[in-house]
mmCIF file of C-alpha atoms in Angstrom:
data_model
loop_
_atom_site.group_PDB
_atom_site.id
_atom_site.type_symbol
_atom_site.label_atom_id
_atom_site.label_comp_id
_atom_site.label_asym_id
_atom_site.label_seq_id
_atom_site.Cartn_x
_atom_site.Cartn_y
_atom_site.Cartn_z
ATOM 1 C CA GLN C 1 -14.375 2.126 4.228
ATOM 2 C CA GLN C 2 -10.956 3.767 4.472
ATOM 3 C CA PRO C 3 -9.655 3.819 8.043
ATOM 4 C CA VAL C 4 -9.004 7.181 9.581
ATOM 5 C CA GLN C 5 -5.705 7.992 11.160
ATOM 6 C CA SER C 6 -4.770 10.659 13.672
ATOM 7 C CA PRO C 7 -2.852 12.871 13.934
ATOM 8 C CA GLN C 8 -2.439 13.717 10.206
ATOM 9 C CA ALA C 9 1.127 14.908 10.885
ATOM 10 C CA VAL C 10 3.514 14.993 13.842
ATOM 11 C CA ILE C 11 6.926 16.616 14.308
ATOM 12 C CA LEU C 12 9.363 15.009 16.711
ATOM 13 C CA ARG C 13 12.866 15.552 18.067
ATOM 14 C CA GLU C 14 15.026 12.500 18.135
ATOM 15 C CA GLY C 15 14.443 10.453 21.141
ATOM 16 C CA GLU C 16 10.874 11.519 21.583
ATOM 17 C CA ASP C 17 7.860 9.128 21.499
ATOM 18 C CA ALA C 18 4.824 9.149 19.242
ATOM 19 C CA VAL C 19 1.510 7.460 18.924
ATOM 20 C CA ILE C 20 -0.424 7.028 15.769
ATOM 21 C CA ASN C 21 -4.063 5.954 15.890
ATOM 22 C CA CYS C 22 -6.058 4.157 13.360
ATOM 23 C CA SER C 23 -9.964 3.729 13.602
ATOM 24 C CA SER C 24 -12.529 2.278 11.368
ATOM 25 C CA SER C 25 -16.264 2.554 11.220
ATOM 26 C CA LYS C 26 -16.468 -1.105 10.090
ATOM 27 C CA ALA C 27 -15.264 -4.195 11.887
ATOM 28 C CA LEU C 28 -11.532 -4.774 11.758
ATOM 29 C CA TYR C 29 -10.433 -8.345 11.015
ATOM 30 C CA SER C 30 -6.792 -7.537 10.817
ATOM 31 C CA VAL C 31 -4.631 -4.416 10.806
ATOM 32 C CA HIS C 32 -1.432 -3.839 8.918
ATOM 33 C CA TRP C 33 0.982 -1.064 9.454
ATOM 34 C CA TYR C 34 3.261 0.277 6.607
ATOM 35 C CA ARG C 35 5.749 3.104 6.356
ATOM 36 C CA GLN C 36 6.430 4.939 3.120
ATOM 37 C CA LYS C 37 9.389 7.206 2.763
ATOM 38 C CA HIS C 38 9.271 10.045 0.180
ATOM 39 C CA GLY C 39 9.582 8.728 -3.402
ATOM 40 C CA GLU C 40 9.625 5.133 -2.233
ATOM 41 C CA ALA C 41 7.242 2.189 -1.972
ATOM 42 C CA PRO C 42 5.370 1.323 1.204
ATOM 43 C CA VAL C 43 7.368 -1.108 3.521
ATOM 44 C CA PHE C 44 5.542 -3.445 5.746
ATOM 45 C CA LEU C 45 6.032 -2.976 9.508
ATOM 46 C CA MET C 46 3.717 -5.449 11.270
ATOM 47 C CA ILE C 47 0.355 -7.226 11.063
ATOM 48 C CA LEU C 48 -2.134 -7.794 14.066
ATOM 49 C CA LEU C 49 -4.621 -10.502 13.415
ATOM 50 C CA LYS C 50 -6.693 -10.594 16.494
ATOM 51 C CA GLY C 51 -8.217 -8.334 19.101
ATOM 52 C CA GLY C 52 -5.930 -7.769 22.033
ATOM 53 C CA GLU C 53 -2.863 -8.505 20.080
ATOM 54 C CA GLN C 54 0.202 -6.506 20.642
ATOM 55 C CA LYS C 55 3.393 -6.676 18.700
ATOM 56 C CA GLY C 56 6.804 -5.161 18.848
ATOM 57 C CA HIS C 57 9.473 -4.485 16.292
ATOM 58 C CA GLU C 58 12.560 -2.958 17.815
ATOM 59 C CA LYS C 59 11.211 0.328 19.236
ATOM 60 C CA ILE C 60 8.119 0.132 17.201
ATOM 61 C CA SER C 61 5.076 -1.662 18.506
ATOM 62 C CA ALA C 62 1.294 -1.792 17.883
ATOM 63 C CA SER C 63 -1.885 -2.752 19.648
ATOM 64 C CA PHE C 64 -5.252 -3.904 18.312
ATOM 65 C CA ASN C 65 -8.494 -3.238 20.064
ATOM 66 C CA GLU C 66 -10.945 -5.242 18.043
ATOM 67 C CA LYS C 67 -14.146 -4.106 19.972
ATOM 68 C CA LYS C 68 -13.263 -0.461 19.521
ATOM 69 C CA GLN C 69 -12.197 -1.158 15.930
ATOM 70 C CA GLN C 70 -9.001 0.721 16.591
ATOM 71 C CA SER C 71 -5.277 0.153 16.372
ATOM 72 C CA SER C 72 -2.388 2.292 17.601
ATOM 73 C CA LEU C 73 1.295 2.320 16.561
ATOM 74 C CA TYR C 74 3.788 3.248 19.082
ATOM 75 C CA LEU C 75 7.126 4.862 18.197
ATOM 76 C CA THR C 76 9.718 4.848 21.056
ATOM 77 C CA ALA C 77 12.827 6.928 21.316
ATOM 78 C CA SER C 78 12.404 8.037 17.652
ATOM 79 C CA GLN C 79 15.258 8.058 15.210
ATOM 80 C CA LEU C 80 15.796 10.119 12.095
ATOM 81 C CA SER C 81 15.128 6.962 10.049
ATOM 82 C CA TYR C 82 11.552 6.798 11.394
ATOM 83 C CA SER C 83 10.560 9.824 9.243
ATOM 84 C CA GLY C 84 8.060 9.051 6.580
ATOM 85 C CA THR C 85 4.367 8.528 6.300
ATOM 86 C CA TYR C 86 2.679 5.840 8.212
ATOM 87 C CA PHE C 87 -0.306 3.903 6.912
ATOM 88 C CA CYS C 88 -2.506 1.482 8.627
ATOM 89 C CA GLY C 89 -4.465 -0.856 6.474
ATOM 90 C CA THR C 90 -7.136 -3.296 6.718
ATOM 91 C CA GLY C 91 -8.724 -6.111 4.769
ATOM 92 C CA ASN C 92 -12.022 -7.760 5.498
ATOM 93 C CA ASN C 93 -11.228 -10.847 3.420
ATOM 94 C CA PHE C 94 -8.454 -12.448 1.373
ATOM 95 C CA ASN C 95 -8.284 -9.810 -1.175
ATOM 96 C CA LYS C 96 -9.798 -6.365 -0.500
ATOM 97 C CA PHE C 97 -7.428 -4.042 1.265
ATOM 98 C CA TYR C 98 -7.726 -0.442 2.164
ATOM 99 C CA PHE C 99 -5.116 1.917 3.432
ATOM 100 C CA GLY C 100 -5.763 4.536 6.061
ATOM 101 C CA SER C 101 -5.571 8.214 5.519
ATOM 102 C CA GLY C 102 -1.955 8.236 6.512
ATOM 103 C CA THR C 103 0.173 10.119 9.216
ATOM 104 C CA LYS C 104 3.242 12.021 8.191
ATOM 105 C CA LEU C 105 6.001 11.792 10.650
ATOM 106 C CA ASN C 106 9.016 14.167 10.634
ATOM 107 C CA VAL C 107 11.777 13.479 13.055
ATOM 108 C CA LYS C 108 14.358 16.260 13.468
ATOM 109 C CA PRO C 109 17.836 16.194 14.971
ATOM 110 C CA ASP D 1 14.285 -13.284 -3.683
ATOM 111 C CA THR D 2 11.888 -10.991 -1.844
ATOM 112 C CA GLU D 3 11.757 -8.341 -4.474
ATOM 113 C CA VAL D 4 8.973 -7.165 -6.656
ATOM 114 C CA THR D 5 10.079 -5.343 -9.818
ATOM 115 C CA GLN D 6 8.283 -2.837 -11.984
ATOM 116 C CA THR D 7 9.030 -1.502 -15.377
ATOM 117 C CA PRO D 8 9.152 1.171 -16.499
ATOM 118 C CA LYS D 9 10.064 3.459 -13.636
ATOM 119 C CA HIS D 10 8.816 6.540 -15.473
ATOM 120 C CA LEU D 11 6.348 6.880 -18.340
ATOM 121 C CA VAL D 12 5.049 9.825 -20.166
ATOM 122 C CA MET D 13 2.215 9.221 -22.615
ATOM 123 C CA GLY D 14 -0.379 11.204 -24.619
ATOM 124 C CA MET D 15 -4.069 10.655 -24.310
ATOM 125 C CA THR D 16 -4.181 8.615 -27.508
ATOM 126 C CA ASN D 17 -1.246 6.334 -26.638
ATOM 127 C CA LYS D 18 -1.364 2.725 -25.707
ATOM 128 C CA LYS D 19 1.251 1.591 -23.152
ATOM 129 C CA SER D 20 1.647 -1.198 -20.604
ATOM 130 C CA LEU D 21 3.098 -1.402 -17.100
ATOM 131 C CA LYS D 22 4.792 -4.598 -16.050
ATOM 132 C CA CYS D 23 5.288 -6.205 -12.669
ATOM 133 C CA GLU D 24 7.122 -9.345 -11.716
ATOM 134 C CA GLN D 25 7.756 -11.379 -8.452
ATOM 135 C CA HIS D 26 9.464 -14.770 -7.888
ATOM 136 C CA MET D 27 8.259 -15.275 -4.170
ATOM 137 C CA GLY D 28 5.560 -17.748 -5.162
ATOM 138 C CA HIS D 29 2.957 -15.284 -4.084
ATOM 139 C CA ARG D 30 -0.518 -16.160 -5.342
ATOM 140 C CA ALA D 31 -2.033 -12.703 -4.710
ATOM 141 C CA MET D 32 -1.027 -9.674 -6.807
ATOM 142 C CA TYR D 33 -2.268 -6.056 -6.680
ATOM 143 C CA TRP D 34 -2.396 -2.914 -8.498
ATOM 144 C CA TYR D 35 -2.638 0.324 -6.545
ATOM 145 C CA LYS D 36 -2.784 3.957 -7.805
ATOM 146 C CA GLN D 37 -1.371 6.635 -5.518
ATOM 147 C CA LYS D 38 -1.686 10.372 -6.056
ATOM 148 C CA ALA D 39 0.595 12.819 -4.242
ATOM 149 C CA LYS D 40 0.196 12.972 -0.587
ATOM 150 C CA LYS D 41 -2.541 10.499 -0.597
ATOM 151 C CA PRO D 42 -2.718 6.749 0.520
ATOM 152 C CA PRO D 43 -2.443 4.020 -2.195
ATOM 153 C CA GLU D 44 -5.843 3.091 -3.612
ATOM 154 C CA LEU D 45 -6.658 -0.400 -4.618
ATOM 155 C CA MET D 46 -7.427 -0.975 -8.228
ATOM 156 C CA PHE D 47 -7.254 -4.699 -9.003
ATOM 157 C CA VAL D 48 -6.347 -7.929 -7.234
ATOM 158 C CA TYR D 49 -5.434 -11.136 -8.822
ATOM 159 C CA SER D 50 -5.750 -14.315 -6.851
ATOM 160 C CA TYR D 51 -4.387 -17.621 -8.389
ATOM 161 C CA GLU D 52 -4.139 -15.788 -11.691
ATOM 162 C CA LYS D 53 -7.860 -14.824 -11.774
ATOM 163 C CA LEU D 54 -9.109 -11.377 -11.426
ATOM 164 C CA SER D 55 -10.884 -11.288 -8.060
ATOM 165 C CA ILE D 56 -11.301 -7.687 -7.360
ATOM 166 C CA ASN D 57 -11.957 -4.706 -9.696
ATOM 167 C CA GLU D 58 -12.549 -1.543 -7.641
ATOM 168 C CA SER D 59 -14.783 0.068 -10.255
ATOM 169 C CA VAL D 60 -11.727 1.027 -12.259
ATOM 170 C CA PRO D 61 -12.462 2.681 -15.741
ATOM 171 C CA SER D 62 -11.995 0.418 -18.691
ATOM 172 C CA ARG D 63 -9.160 2.498 -20.049
ATOM 173 C CA PHE D 64 -7.188 0.521 -17.472
ATOM 174 C CA SER D 65 -6.973 -3.280 -18.358
ATOM 175 C CA PRO D 66 -5.171 -5.688 -16.137
ATOM 176 C CA GLU D 67 -3.653 -8.985 -17.242
ATOM 177 C CA CYS D 68 -2.028 -11.827 -15.350
ATOM 178 C CA PRO D 69 -0.207 -14.103 -17.922
ATOM 179 C CA ASN D 70 1.172 -16.363 -15.303
ATOM 180 C CA SER D 71 1.734 -16.579 -11.506
ATOM 181 C CA SER D 72 4.750 -14.372 -11.575
ATOM 182 C CA LEU D 73 3.728 -11.517 -13.968
ATOM 183 C CA LEU D 74 1.168 -8.778 -13.676
ATOM 184 C CA ASN D 75 0.568 -6.200 -16.573
ATOM 185 C CA LEU D 76 -1.626 -3.153 -16.581
ATOM 186 C CA HIS D 77 -2.513 -1.992 -20.119
ATOM 187 C CA LEU D 78 -3.323 1.632 -20.593
ATOM 188 C CA HIS D 79 -5.319 3.206 -23.301
ATOM 189 C CA ALA D 80 -6.861 6.583 -23.907
ATOM 190 C CA LEU D 81 -5.837 7.840 -20.401
ATOM 191 C CA GLN D 82 -6.774 11.350 -19.078
ATOM 192 C CA PRO D 83 -4.360 13.761 -17.406
ATOM 193 C CA GLU D 84 -6.075 13.043 -14.072
ATOM 194 C CA ASP D 85 -4.686 9.417 -14.345
ATOM 195 C CA SER D 86 -1.243 10.789 -13.778
ATOM 196 C CA ALA D 87 -0.024 9.097 -10.622
ATOM 197 C CA LEU D 88 2.355 6.565 -9.111
ATOM 198 C CA TYR D 89 1.237 2.961 -9.916
ATOM 199 C CA LEU D 90 2.324 0.365 -7.402
ATOM 200 C CA CYS D 91 2.321 -3.327 -7.747
ATOM 201 C CA ALA D 92 2.338 -5.577 -4.768
ATOM 202 C CA SER D 93 2.130 -9.286 -4.027
ATOM 203 C CA SER D 94 1.373 -11.461 -1.020
ATOM 204 C CA ARG D 95 0.927 -15.018 0.037
ATOM 205 C CA GLY D 96 -2.686 -14.319 1.114
ATOM 206 C CA GLY D 97 -4.129 -11.609 3.321
ATOM 207 C CA ASP D 98 -0.781 -11.193 5.118
ATOM 208 C CA GLU D 99 2.263 -8.886 4.341
ATOM 209 C CA GLN D 100 2.251 -7.217 1.031
ATOM 210 C CA PHE D 101 5.519 -6.641 -0.734
ATOM 211 C CA PHE D 102 5.582 -3.578 -3.031
ATOM 212 C CA GLY D 103 7.440 -2.791 -6.067
ATOM 213 C CA PRO D 104 9.139 0.661 -6.486
ATOM 214 C CA GLY D 105 6.264 1.817 -8.735
ATOM 215 C CA THR D 106 5.876 3.412 -12.114
ATOM 216 C CA ARG D 107 5.433 7.167 -12.101
ATOM 217 C CA LEU D 108 2.965 7.981 -14.956
ATOM 218 C CA THR D 109 2.442 11.292 -16.618
ATOM 219 C CA VAL D 110 -0.523 11.678 -19.006
ATOM 220 C CA LEU D 111 -0.112 14.819 -21.152
#
């Protein structure tokens, strides 16, 4: 039931762009995105509640394709502070929640 | 106050010990969660409390016993743990199925 993310890891130079994909074998009713820095707790980035929805948060945005059971996170003009592990997450009702497999992002100067 | 606090930050215990992890939030959230996270892995859901009642138990061994004394507090009682239970234990809260706020976690080592 855990969503699968790709790529598993990515290395960027500052200013470069990246896309992280999240897909599920089961229907996605909503998709969350979190970032976790080493030794810290996950921090919420955004939530997409319905198919076709797109959201932006400064230079980080996401889309949700409900039919394809996929979501993508777009990181534009990456900064050093973007480094960390990105998780998508999905819940099919009020309580159950599953994190994706994770994508480790390393932004270098 | 948008903070979730967890105590202790670190815990080392033997396999015969009994200990408890504590989590607290004052955001009025009605859902509270326990997750277990091993190194380089995503957090795994253990338990969910909704309106102070246990609503989800993801087949967690009985050596882990959750408790929700009131709407702001969540405990995880530990007894007879195994070395493979060593992990980061994260607490989170949310209004419902939306954004989850995470505490800093308790890093548990079982000897």
